[in-house]
Short mmCIF file of C-alpha atoms in Angstrom, two decimals:
data_model
loop_
_atom_site.label_atom_id
_atom_site.label_comp_id
_atom_site.label_asym_id
_atom_site.label_seq_id
_atom_site.Cartn_x
_atom_site.Cartn_y
_atom_site.Cartn_z
CA MET A 26 29.57 170.18 97.31
CA GLU A 27 32.24 172.82 96.80
CA ALA A 28 34.75 170.25 95.57
CA ARG A 29 32.20 168.85 93.10
CA ASN A 30 31.59 172.33 91.73
CA PHE A 31 35.29 173.14 91.37
CA VAL A 32 36.18 169.78 89.79
CA ALA A 33 33.37 170.12 87.22
CA ALA A 34 34.44 173.70 86.43
CA ARG A 35 38.06 172.61 86.03
CA GLU A 36 37.06 169.97 83.49
CA MET A 37 34.94 172.50 81.58
CA VAL A 38 37.91 174.84 81.26
CA ALA A 39 40.21 171.94 80.32
CA GLY A 40 38.15 171.27 77.20
CA GLY A 41 35.06 169.49 78.47
CA SER A 42 31.48 170.26 77.52
CA TRP A 43 29.87 173.32 79.08
CA LEU A 44 26.37 171.96 78.44
CA ILE A 45 26.97 168.37 79.54
CA PRO A 46 29.30 168.75 82.53
CA THR A 47 31.57 166.01 83.79
CA MET A 48 33.15 165.36 87.16
CA ASN A 49 36.20 163.14 87.26
CA GLY A 50 35.51 162.14 83.68
CA GLU A 51 31.93 161.00 84.38
CA LEU A 52 28.68 162.82 83.67
CA ARG A 53 27.75 165.36 86.35
CA LEU A 54 23.99 165.85 85.95
CA ALA A 55 22.81 165.91 89.57
CA LYS A 56 22.99 169.72 89.78
CA PRO A 57 22.26 172.42 87.17
CA PRO A 58 25.26 174.26 85.77
CA VAL A 59 24.99 178.00 86.59
CA PRO A 60 27.31 177.88 89.68
CA THR A 61 29.76 175.73 87.72
CA TRP A 62 29.60 178.09 84.75
CA ALA A 63 30.37 180.98 87.11
CA VAL A 64 33.51 179.29 88.46
CA ALA A 65 34.59 178.12 85.01
CA GLY A 66 34.03 181.61 83.60
CA LEU A 67 36.23 183.04 86.32
CA GLN A 68 38.98 180.58 85.41
CA LYS A 69 38.68 181.61 81.78
CA VAL A 70 39.41 185.18 82.86
CA VAL A 71 42.17 184.63 85.43
CA GLY A 72 43.50 181.35 84.07
CA PRO A 73 43.41 177.88 85.65
CA THR A 74 43.86 178.27 89.39
CA GLU A 75 43.49 176.34 92.62
CA ASN A 76 43.35 179.49 94.73
CA LEU A 77 40.23 178.92 96.83
CA ALA A 78 39.81 182.62 97.54
CA LEU A 79 39.50 183.31 93.82
CA LEU A 80 37.30 180.30 93.12
CA ARG A 81 34.90 181.40 95.85
CA LEU A 82 34.45 184.87 94.38
CA PRO A 83 31.34 183.88 92.35
CA ALA A 84 29.64 182.64 95.52
CA ALA A 85 30.64 185.83 97.33
CA LEU A 86 29.18 187.84 94.45
CA ALA A 87 25.97 185.81 94.68
CA ALA A 88 25.78 186.58 98.42
CA THR A 89 26.28 190.27 97.68
CA LEU A 90 23.52 190.14 95.08
CA LEU A 91 21.28 188.43 97.64
CA VAL A 92 21.68 191.41 99.97
CA LEU A 93 21.06 193.93 97.17
CA PHE A 94 18.06 192.02 95.83
CA PHE A 95 16.64 191.77 99.34
CA TRP A 96 17.13 195.50 99.86
CA GLY A 97 15.10 196.15 96.70
CA LEU A 98 12.37 193.71 97.75
CA VAL A 99 12.01 195.23 101.23
CA ARG A 100 11.97 198.72 99.70
CA GLU A 101 8.96 197.72 97.60
CA LEU A 102 7.20 195.94 100.46
CA THR A 103 7.59 198.83 102.93
CA ARG A 104 7.17 201.76 100.56
CA HIS A 105 3.55 202.33 101.64
CA GLN A 106 3.90 201.44 105.34
CA SER A 107 2.93 204.33 107.59
CA GLY A 108 6.13 204.03 109.64
CA ASP A 109 8.32 204.30 106.56
CA ALA A 110 7.12 207.85 105.92
CA ASP A 111 9.14 209.08 108.91
CA ASP A 112 12.44 207.91 107.42
CA PRO A 113 11.89 206.53 103.89
CA GLY A 114 14.02 203.52 103.04
CA ARG A 115 15.50 203.01 106.51
CA THR A 116 13.71 199.70 107.05
CA ALA A 117 15.12 198.36 103.78
CA TRP A 118 18.67 199.40 104.70
CA LEU A 119 18.38 197.86 108.17
CA GLY A 120 17.06 194.64 106.64
CA ALA A 121 19.95 194.52 104.18
CA LEU A 122 22.49 195.05 106.99
CA VAL A 123 20.88 192.33 109.09
CA LEU A 124 20.88 189.87 106.20
CA ALA A 125 24.48 190.67 105.23
CA SER A 126 25.68 190.04 108.80
CA SER A 127 23.62 186.90 109.42
CA LEU A 128 25.74 183.89 110.28
CA LEU A 129 24.29 181.50 107.69
CA VAL A 130 24.56 184.03 104.85
CA ILE A 131 28.22 184.63 105.69
CA THR A 132 29.09 180.92 105.87
CA THR A 133 27.25 179.94 102.67
CA GLY A 134 28.53 183.02 100.86
CA ARG A 135 32.13 181.94 101.36
CA GLU A 136 31.67 178.45 99.89
CA GLY A 137 31.42 177.75 96.19
CA GLN A 138 28.26 175.65 96.27
CA TRP A 139 24.79 175.82 94.78
CA ASP A 140 22.49 177.14 97.55
CA ILE A 141 23.64 180.74 97.62
CA PHE A 142 23.16 181.10 93.84
CA ALA A 143 19.65 179.60 93.84
CA VAL A 144 18.34 181.60 96.81
CA SER A 145 19.97 184.86 95.72
CA LEU A 146 18.52 184.73 92.22
CA MET A 147 15.07 183.72 93.44
CA VAL A 148 14.97 186.65 95.88
CA GLY A 149 15.96 188.81 92.91
CA ALA A 150 13.05 187.37 90.95
CA LEU A 151 10.68 188.22 93.82
CA TRP A 152 11.94 191.79 93.93
CA LEU A 153 11.53 192.31 90.19
CA MET A 154 8.10 190.67 90.23
CA VAL A 155 6.77 192.77 93.11
CA LYS A 156 8.21 195.91 91.51
CA GLY A 157 6.51 195.02 88.24
CA TRP A 158 3.16 194.46 89.94
CA GLN A 159 3.37 197.75 91.83
CA HIS A 160 4.77 199.78 88.93
CA VAL A 161 2.43 202.12 87.09
CA GLY A 162 2.90 202.21 83.33
CA HIS A 163 4.13 200.03 80.51
CA ALA A 164 7.53 199.51 82.16
CA SER A 165 5.91 196.85 84.36
CA TRP A 166 6.30 194.46 81.41
CA ALA A 167 10.07 194.90 81.53
CA TRP A 168 10.23 194.30 85.30
CA LEU A 169 8.09 191.16 85.08
CA ALA A 170 10.08 189.83 82.11
CA ALA A 171 13.32 190.44 84.03
CA ALA A 172 11.82 188.58 86.99
CA GLY A 173 11.21 185.58 84.74
CA VAL A 174 14.79 185.64 83.44
CA VAL A 175 16.33 185.86 86.93
CA GLY A 176 13.95 183.21 88.27
CA GLY A 177 14.89 180.94 85.38
CA LEU A 178 18.57 181.33 86.26
CA SER A 179 17.69 180.31 89.81
CA LEU A 180 16.18 177.10 88.46
CA LEU A 181 19.39 176.57 86.49
CA SER A 182 21.31 176.93 89.76
CA LYS A 183 19.68 174.21 91.86
CA GLY A 184 16.53 173.09 90.12
CA PRO A 185 13.15 173.74 91.78
CA VAL A 186 14.59 173.96 95.32
CA ALA A 187 14.36 177.76 95.62
CA LEU A 188 11.00 177.67 93.85
CA TYR A 189 9.76 175.41 96.65
CA THR A 190 11.43 177.14 99.60
CA VAL A 191 11.47 180.83 98.57
CA PHE A 192 9.08 181.58 95.71
CA PHE A 193 5.96 179.58 96.65
CA PRO A 194 5.89 180.49 100.38
CA PHE A 195 6.25 184.19 99.59
CA LEU A 196 3.65 184.27 96.84
CA LEU A 197 1.12 182.23 98.80
CA ILE A 198 1.18 184.65 101.73
CA TYR A 199 1.45 187.64 99.38
CA PHE A 200 -1.78 186.67 97.65
CA VAL A 201 -3.79 185.08 100.45
CA GLY A 202 -3.17 187.72 103.11
CA TYR A 203 -3.52 190.85 100.98
CA PRO A 204 -6.49 191.34 98.59
CA LYS A 205 -4.90 194.48 97.09
CA HIS A 206 -1.99 192.36 95.87
CA ARG A 207 -4.36 190.09 93.96
CA GLN A 208 -5.87 193.17 92.32
CA GLN A 209 -2.42 194.35 91.24
CA VAL A 210 -1.70 191.00 89.62
CA ARG A 211 -5.02 191.03 87.76
CA ARG A 212 -4.08 194.40 86.24
CA ARG A 213 -0.68 192.99 85.20
CA ILE A 214 -1.85 189.53 84.14
CA ALA A 215 -0.27 189.67 80.66
CA GLY A 216 3.14 190.69 82.03
CA THR A 217 2.85 188.09 84.78
CA VAL A 218 2.20 185.34 82.23
CA LEU A 219 5.19 186.56 80.22
CA GLY A 220 7.43 186.42 83.31
CA ALA A 221 6.18 182.96 84.30
CA GLY A 222 6.72 181.73 80.76
CA LEU A 223 10.30 183.01 80.66
CA LEU A 224 11.00 181.48 84.07
CA LEU A 225 9.84 178.05 82.95
CA MET A 226 11.44 178.29 79.50
CA ILE A 227 14.87 179.25 80.86
CA GLY A 228 14.67 176.97 83.90
CA CYS A 229 13.69 173.93 81.83
CA SER A 230 16.07 174.56 78.91
CA TRP A 231 19.08 172.73 80.35
CA PRO A 232 17.15 169.69 81.68
CA LEU A 233 15.47 169.31 78.29
CA TYR A 234 18.83 169.56 76.51
CA ILE A 235 20.27 166.91 78.81
CA TYR A 236 17.26 164.66 78.29
CA GLN A 237 17.61 164.94 74.52
CA HIS A 238 21.30 164.03 74.52
CA VAL A 239 21.84 161.65 77.46
CA ALA A 240 18.34 160.51 78.39
CA PRO A 241 19.24 157.21 80.14
CA ALA A 242 21.81 158.87 82.39
CA ALA A 243 19.47 161.79 83.08
CA ILE A 244 16.62 159.48 84.12
CA MET A 245 18.92 157.50 86.39
CA VAL A 246 20.24 160.67 88.05
CA ALA A 247 16.71 162.02 88.53
CA ARG A 248 15.62 158.81 90.24
CA THR A 249 18.68 158.87 92.49
CA GLU A 250 18.13 162.51 93.48
CA ILE A 251 14.44 161.94 94.25
CA SER A 252 15.17 158.88 96.35
CA SER A 253 17.94 160.72 98.22
CA TRP A 254 15.39 163.19 99.60
CA GLY A 255 14.06 160.42 101.79
CA GLU A 256 17.19 158.32 102.31
CA ARG A 257 20.25 160.56 102.77
CA HIS A 258 20.86 162.99 105.63
CA VAL A 259 17.47 162.13 107.12
CA LYS A 260 16.72 164.20 110.22
CA PRO A 261 13.65 164.52 112.46
CA VAL A 262 10.93 166.99 111.55
CA TRP A 263 12.04 169.37 114.33
CA PHE A 264 15.64 169.59 113.05
CA TYR A 265 15.12 173.19 111.89
CA ALA A 266 13.53 174.34 115.17
CA PRO A 267 16.52 176.51 116.22
CA PHE A 268 16.52 178.31 112.85
CA ALA A 269 16.56 181.77 114.47
CA ALA A 270 19.99 181.01 115.96
CA PHE A 271 21.47 180.96 112.46
CA THR A 272 20.99 184.72 112.21
CA GLY A 273 23.94 184.87 114.63
CA ILE A 274 24.16 188.21 116.43
CA TRP A 275 20.48 188.89 115.67
CA ALA A 276 19.14 185.68 117.22
CA LEU A 277 17.42 187.27 120.23
CA VAL A 278 15.86 190.00 118.09
CA ALA A 279 14.69 187.37 115.61
CA LEU A 280 13.10 185.32 118.39
CA SER A 281 11.33 188.41 119.72
CA SER A 282 9.94 189.21 116.27
CA LEU A 283 8.45 185.71 115.97
CA VAL A 284 6.27 186.15 119.09
CA TRP A 285 2.98 187.28 117.56
CA PRO A 286 1.37 188.96 120.62
CA TYR A 287 4.52 190.92 121.34
CA ALA A 288 5.77 191.75 117.84
CA ARG A 289 2.67 192.31 115.71
CA PRO A 290 1.30 195.46 117.40
CA ARG A 291 4.80 196.90 117.49
CA VAL A 292 6.20 196.31 113.99
CA GLN A 293 3.16 196.38 111.70
CA ARG A 294 3.68 200.12 111.09
CA TYR A 295 7.07 199.42 109.58
CA ILE A 296 6.77 196.08 107.78
CA PRO A 297 3.93 193.87 106.48
CA TYR A 298 4.17 191.62 109.53
CA LEU A 299 1.74 188.95 108.35
CA LEU A 300 3.67 188.59 105.09
CA ALA A 301 7.08 188.37 106.78
CA LEU A 302 5.97 185.95 109.51
CA GLY A 303 3.92 183.81 107.13
CA TRP A 304 6.77 183.67 104.63
CA ALA A 305 9.19 182.48 107.33
CA LEU A 306 6.87 179.92 108.93
CA LEU A 307 5.55 178.47 105.67
CA ALA A 308 9.09 178.10 104.32
CA LEU A 309 10.05 176.44 107.62
CA LEU A 310 7.13 174.01 107.28
CA LEU A 311 7.99 173.10 103.68
CA LEU A 312 11.63 172.53 104.59
CA SER A 313 10.67 170.39 107.58
CA LEU A 314 8.43 168.13 105.47
CA VAL A 315 11.42 166.95 103.41
CA PRO A 316 13.23 164.11 105.26
CA GLU A 317 16.65 165.17 103.94
CA LYS A 318 17.87 168.08 106.05
CA LYS A 319 21.09 170.07 106.35
CA GLU A 320 21.91 173.29 108.16
CA ARG A 321 22.66 175.20 104.95
CA TYR A 322 19.19 174.31 103.65
CA MET A 323 17.88 176.93 106.13
CA LEU A 324 19.27 179.73 103.95
CA PRO A 325 15.77 180.52 102.50
CA LEU A 326 14.64 181.39 106.04
CA MET A 327 17.17 184.19 106.42
CA PRO A 328 15.47 186.84 104.19
CA PRO A 329 12.08 186.75 106.00
CA LEU A 330 13.87 186.68 109.36
CA ALA A 331 15.94 189.71 108.34
CA LEU A 332 12.71 191.53 107.41
CA LEU A 333 11.20 190.72 110.82
CA VAL A 334 14.36 191.88 112.62
CA ALA A 335 14.38 195.13 110.63
CA GLY A 336 10.81 195.84 111.70
CA MET A 337 11.66 195.14 115.32
CA LEU A 338 14.66 197.45 115.20
CA ARG A 339 12.60 200.25 113.66
CA PHE A 340 10.00 200.00 116.42
CA TRP A 341 12.57 200.00 119.21
CA GLU A 342 14.33 203.01 117.72
CA GLU A 343 11.10 204.96 117.69
CA ALA A 344 9.93 203.72 121.10
CA VAL A 345 13.17 204.63 122.87
CA ALA A 346 13.47 207.99 121.10
CA THR A 347 9.93 208.97 122.17
CA LYS A 348 10.27 207.35 125.62
CA GLN A 349 7.41 204.93 124.92
CA ALA A 350 9.38 201.70 125.40
CA THR A 351 7.56 199.31 127.75
CA ARG A 352 9.17 197.27 130.50
CA SER A 353 9.23 194.20 128.24
CA ASP A 354 10.98 196.23 125.52
CA GLN A 355 13.60 197.34 128.01
CA TRP A 356 14.20 193.78 129.23
CA VAL A 357 14.69 192.47 125.70
CA LEU A 358 17.08 195.29 124.83
CA ARG A 359 19.10 194.71 128.00
CA ALA A 360 19.23 190.95 127.31
CA TRP A 361 20.54 191.73 123.83
CA GLY A 362 23.18 193.97 125.34
CA VAL A 363 24.23 191.30 127.86
CA ILE A 364 24.69 188.78 125.05
CA LEU A 365 26.89 191.23 123.18
CA LEU A 366 28.88 191.88 126.35
CA VAL A 367 29.49 188.14 126.83
CA VAL A 368 30.72 187.86 123.25
CA CYS A 369 33.10 190.81 123.75
CA LEU A 370 34.59 189.11 126.79
CA ALA A 371 34.70 185.62 125.27
CA VAL A 372 36.54 186.39 122.02
CA PRO A 373 39.87 187.57 123.53
CA VAL A 374 39.76 184.75 126.10
CA PHE A 375 39.17 182.22 123.33
CA MET A 376 42.11 183.57 121.33
CA LEU A 377 44.27 183.46 124.45
CA ILE A 378 43.60 179.82 125.35
CA ILE A 379 43.67 178.24 121.89
CA HIS A 380 47.05 177.31 120.52
CA LEU A 381 46.99 178.08 116.81
CA PRO A 382 49.59 179.95 114.76
CA GLY A 383 48.81 183.65 114.48
CA THR A 384 46.30 183.95 117.32
CA LYS A 385 48.84 185.56 119.62
CA GLY A 386 50.87 188.74 119.26
CA PRO A 387 49.45 191.72 117.31
CA ARG A 388 46.20 189.96 116.43
CA LEU A 389 45.48 189.15 120.08
CA TRP A 390 46.28 192.72 121.10
CA ALA A 391 43.95 193.99 118.36
CA ALA A 392 41.19 191.74 119.70
CA LEU A 393 41.77 192.98 123.24
CA VAL A 394 41.55 196.61 122.14
CA VAL A 395 38.57 196.25 119.78
CA PHE A 396 36.44 194.00 121.95
CA GLY A 397 37.56 195.73 125.13
CA LEU A 398 36.36 199.12 123.88
CA LEU A 399 33.25 197.55 122.41
CA GLY A 400 32.52 195.80 125.71
CA VAL A 401 32.83 199.07 127.67
CA TYR A 402 30.51 200.75 125.19
CA VAL A 403 27.92 197.96 125.45
CA LEU A 404 28.20 197.89 129.26
CA ARG A 405 27.27 201.57 129.40
CA GLN A 406 24.22 200.80 127.30
CA VAL A 407 23.18 197.91 129.55
CA VAL A 408 23.47 199.96 132.74
CA ARG A 409 21.08 202.58 131.45
CA LEU A 410 18.28 202.07 128.94
CA PRO A 411 20.03 200.67 125.83
CA ARG A 412 19.63 202.58 122.61
CA PRO A 413 18.71 200.21 119.72
CA THR A 414 20.91 202.16 117.29
CA ALA A 415 23.89 201.71 119.63
CA LEU A 416 23.28 197.97 119.99
CA THR A 417 22.85 197.63 116.22
CA GLY A 418 26.13 199.44 115.62
CA ALA A 419 27.89 197.34 118.26
CA SER A 420 26.52 194.13 116.71
CA LEU A 421 27.71 195.05 113.23
CA THR A 422 31.11 196.16 114.52
CA GLY A 423 31.51 192.97 116.54
CA MET A 424 30.61 190.77 113.58
CA ALA A 425 33.05 192.62 111.32
CA ALA A 426 35.81 192.22 113.92
CA LEU A 427 35.04 188.51 114.28
CA LEU A 428 35.32 188.02 110.53
CA VAL A 429 38.64 189.85 110.35
CA LEU A 430 40.21 188.31 113.43
CA LEU A 431 38.85 184.75 113.56
CA LEU A 432 37.60 183.69 110.14
CA PRO A 433 41.14 183.25 108.70
CA PHE A 434 41.81 180.69 111.44
CA TYR A 435 38.76 178.54 110.75
CA PRO A 436 40.70 176.10 108.52
CA LEU A 437 43.41 175.85 111.19
CA TRP A 438 40.75 175.22 113.83
CA GLU A 439 39.30 172.38 111.76
CA ARG A 440 42.74 170.79 111.43
CA ARG A 441 43.86 171.42 115.01
CA ARG A 442 43.85 167.70 115.89
CA ASP A 443 45.40 166.44 112.68
CA ASN A 444 48.46 164.23 112.79
CA ALA A 445 51.51 166.12 111.55
CA GLY A 446 53.51 164.85 108.59
CA LEU A 447 50.90 162.58 106.97
CA ARG A 448 51.37 162.21 103.23
CA GLN A 449 48.43 163.67 101.29
CA MET A 450 47.17 163.57 97.71
CA ARG A 451 48.86 166.89 96.98
CA ASP A 452 52.19 165.22 97.77
CA ILE A 453 51.45 162.52 95.18
CA ARG A 454 51.31 165.20 92.50
CA ARG A 455 55.00 165.89 93.07
CA HIS A 456 56.02 162.26 92.54
CA VAL A 457 58.22 162.42 89.42
CA ALA A 458 57.40 158.92 88.15
CA LEU A 459 53.66 159.64 88.26
CA GLN A 460 53.53 163.07 86.67
CA ARG A 461 53.60 162.12 82.99
CA ILE A 462 51.40 159.01 82.95
CA PRO A 463 47.60 158.62 83.09
CA TRP A 464 45.91 158.15 86.47
CA TYR A 465 43.08 155.70 87.19
CA SER A 466 41.38 154.59 90.38
CA LEU A 467 40.35 151.02 91.14
CA ASP A 468 37.86 152.29 93.74
CA THR A 469 35.63 155.33 93.97
CA LEU A 470 37.88 158.21 94.97
CA HIS A 471 36.26 160.96 97.05
CA VAL A 472 35.74 164.15 95.07
CA LYS A 473 37.90 166.13 97.53
CA GLN A 474 40.79 163.86 96.61
CA VAL A 475 40.04 164.35 92.91
CA TRP A 476 40.24 168.10 93.44
CA ALA A 477 43.52 167.73 95.34
CA ALA A 478 44.88 165.54 92.53
CA GLY A 479 44.68 168.46 90.11
CA ARG A 480 43.39 166.18 87.35
CA ALA A 481 40.70 163.63 86.65
CA VAL A 482 41.24 160.20 88.21
CA PRO A 483 38.50 158.15 86.50
CA ILE A 484 37.44 154.86 88.01
CA TRP A 485 38.62 151.71 86.21
CA HIS A 486 37.46 148.24 87.13
CA LEU A 487 40.16 145.79 86.03
CA PRO A 488 38.36 143.07 84.06
CA ALA A 489 39.09 139.63 85.51
CA THR A 490 38.53 137.48 82.43
CA ALA A 491 40.06 139.51 79.58
CA ILE A 492 42.75 142.09 78.94
CA SER A 493 40.88 145.35 78.49
CA ALA A 494 42.20 148.79 79.32
CA PRO A 495 40.96 152.36 78.74
CA THR A 496 43.72 152.93 76.19
CA THR A 497 44.30 152.31 72.51
CA GLN A 498 42.80 149.01 71.24
CA GLY A 499 42.09 147.83 74.79
CA ARG A 500 45.78 147.33 75.59
CA LEU A 501 48.09 149.35 77.78
CA SER A 502 50.28 151.30 75.40
CA GLU A 503 52.14 152.88 78.32
CA PRO A 504 52.34 152.51 82.10
CA VAL A 505 49.48 153.98 84.12
CA ALA A 506 49.17 155.03 87.74
CA VAL A 507 46.53 153.14 89.68
CA PHE A 508 44.98 154.24 92.98
CA SER A 509 43.47 151.68 95.31
CA ALA A 510 41.85 151.57 98.74
CA ALA A 511 43.35 148.08 99.26
CA PRO A 512 46.83 146.59 98.71
CA LEU A 513 47.68 146.64 95.03
CA ILE A 514 49.17 143.25 94.14
CA PRO A 515 46.07 141.18 95.05
CA ARG A 516 43.96 143.54 92.90
CA LEU A 517 45.67 142.38 89.68
CA PRO A 518 43.59 139.56 88.09
CA LEU A 519 45.31 136.28 87.19
CA VAL A 520 44.71 136.76 83.46
CA TRP A 521 46.65 140.04 83.61
CA ARG A 522 49.58 138.42 85.39
CA ARG A 523 49.72 135.64 82.82
CA ALA A 524 49.80 138.26 80.10
CA GLY A 525 52.90 139.75 81.67
CA TYR A 526 51.44 142.70 83.57
CA SER A 527 52.49 143.71 87.07
CA ILE A 528 51.75 146.43 89.60
CA THR A 529 54.55 148.08 91.52
CA GLN A 530 53.68 150.22 94.51
CA ALA A 531 55.06 153.72 93.96
CA ASP A 532 53.53 155.75 96.78
CA SER A 533 50.69 156.02 99.29
CA PHE A 534 48.69 158.73 101.02
CA TYR A 535 46.09 159.40 103.70
CA LEU A 536 42.62 160.69 102.91
CA GLY A 537 42.60 163.21 105.75
CA GLY A 538 44.59 164.70 108.55
CA LYS A 539 44.18 161.68 110.81
CA LYS A 540 45.36 158.13 110.31
CA GLU A 541 41.83 156.90 111.01
CA SER A 542 40.55 158.75 107.93
CA GLY A 543 41.83 156.08 105.57
CA TYR A 544 44.90 155.00 103.65
CA TRP A 545 45.27 154.56 99.88
CA TYR A 546 47.91 152.90 97.74
CA VAL A 547 49.39 154.25 94.52
CA GLY A 548 51.09 151.94 92.04
CA ILE A 549 52.26 151.74 88.46
CA LEU A 550 50.64 149.14 86.23
CA ALA A 551 52.77 148.16 83.25
CA ARG A 552 53.68 145.19 81.09
CA ASN A 553 56.98 143.56 81.84
CA ALA A 554 59.75 144.40 79.36
CA GLN A 555 60.20 140.78 78.13
CA ASN A 556 56.49 140.63 77.24
CA THR A 557 56.19 143.86 75.28
CA HIS A 558 57.24 142.43 71.89
#
């Protein structure tokens, strides 16, 4: 998905259409364009680049906005909770910290794909909408209109996906479980209609434009996308069952907050528990009903889980401070501490036994010091009654240290079993004879290879019964590079040979870091010199 986004953005910047995107020279209509616009806009500012760190900045910004939007939403939802009066805004800040340090948010926020944009903007729309409904005065119109604009941009990021997995579950529980919320909406019905109208108008603008200009292709893509929901990446209905684990360091707290008899009487002073739990479970149900499933599709579950965790943390802080923590509270806190202690011990050992460049020396010593001190600190908490604030601080510190020490080695870890010295697509770019001629592929080239090529490599099916080429007047006016998944010479039709054309193999490359990943041929197709008159 990231490669598709970057290839489409590269072609926009190179002179392609910003409203009708292309990918490898072909229409790219399967996904709306906001994430691609963001990457292309960045390249307009910094210039064409293949620096992945730069190209991922828009996704990182979207993840940051997700945390800020969520903070605002939780602030509105907890403003009138009785427990929030003791320390106004603390629940919102805890929720934002939990969401920002959740494993799935971190992993999706560092990849330039569509999900983080759609979910972030839809959470922003929820915040603005709730603020507009709860706001007293004429300014509520502005908040609700802004909610429609941001929600419309979410639709332009990944279609109705976030509407289905974020917006509808939240609003259904928000209205059904709380009569006072329905009364607020009735008082703001005109502004609500305005916001809904803007959301639909902005969200539908690009699909309508595409339908007006390339209707046949748009209809074909829509049918393919709908059918893929039930045919590609099909997983069982229970695939998302371990969703709490994707909060990472907060997994045990998240599980505790999902247990109704335990959590509800404890956290309802601090958060609207029915809303948070219903939002999470209804979103989980809607996600599970779709046959196509992927781990990153669980991103909409992270905001309600972060809200539940924040409520749990607030209760434990108060219970321990006032010495009202029950035996079950103490056991859960100690189990959380033990998990943190295991992580502190495991990270230096892991760095010691793996054999990757850079994991030894100063970085290993830094890990030993940081996680050693952190482990001693957590051990002291486990021995006595753990303080929730101490465990929260240790969790955040541990996650930050993991990101600094281990995240840079993730690409090396993925390639740890690769065969050394295999020729790759990036090596083909340096082939002198291929640099100044057009490139075409006789088979469908994976989009990662197109990105590595640094240029479009459009597919070209050599016609078997006539001489027809994607050049001037259907004839090859110059040599072209051809890429093929099979040996080149047999791919040249007889009619081409009789016309004096030939293919000479110029290079070859592997599709991945292992020989088993596949092998492609690169040749030069040209007309023989004696037949060019």
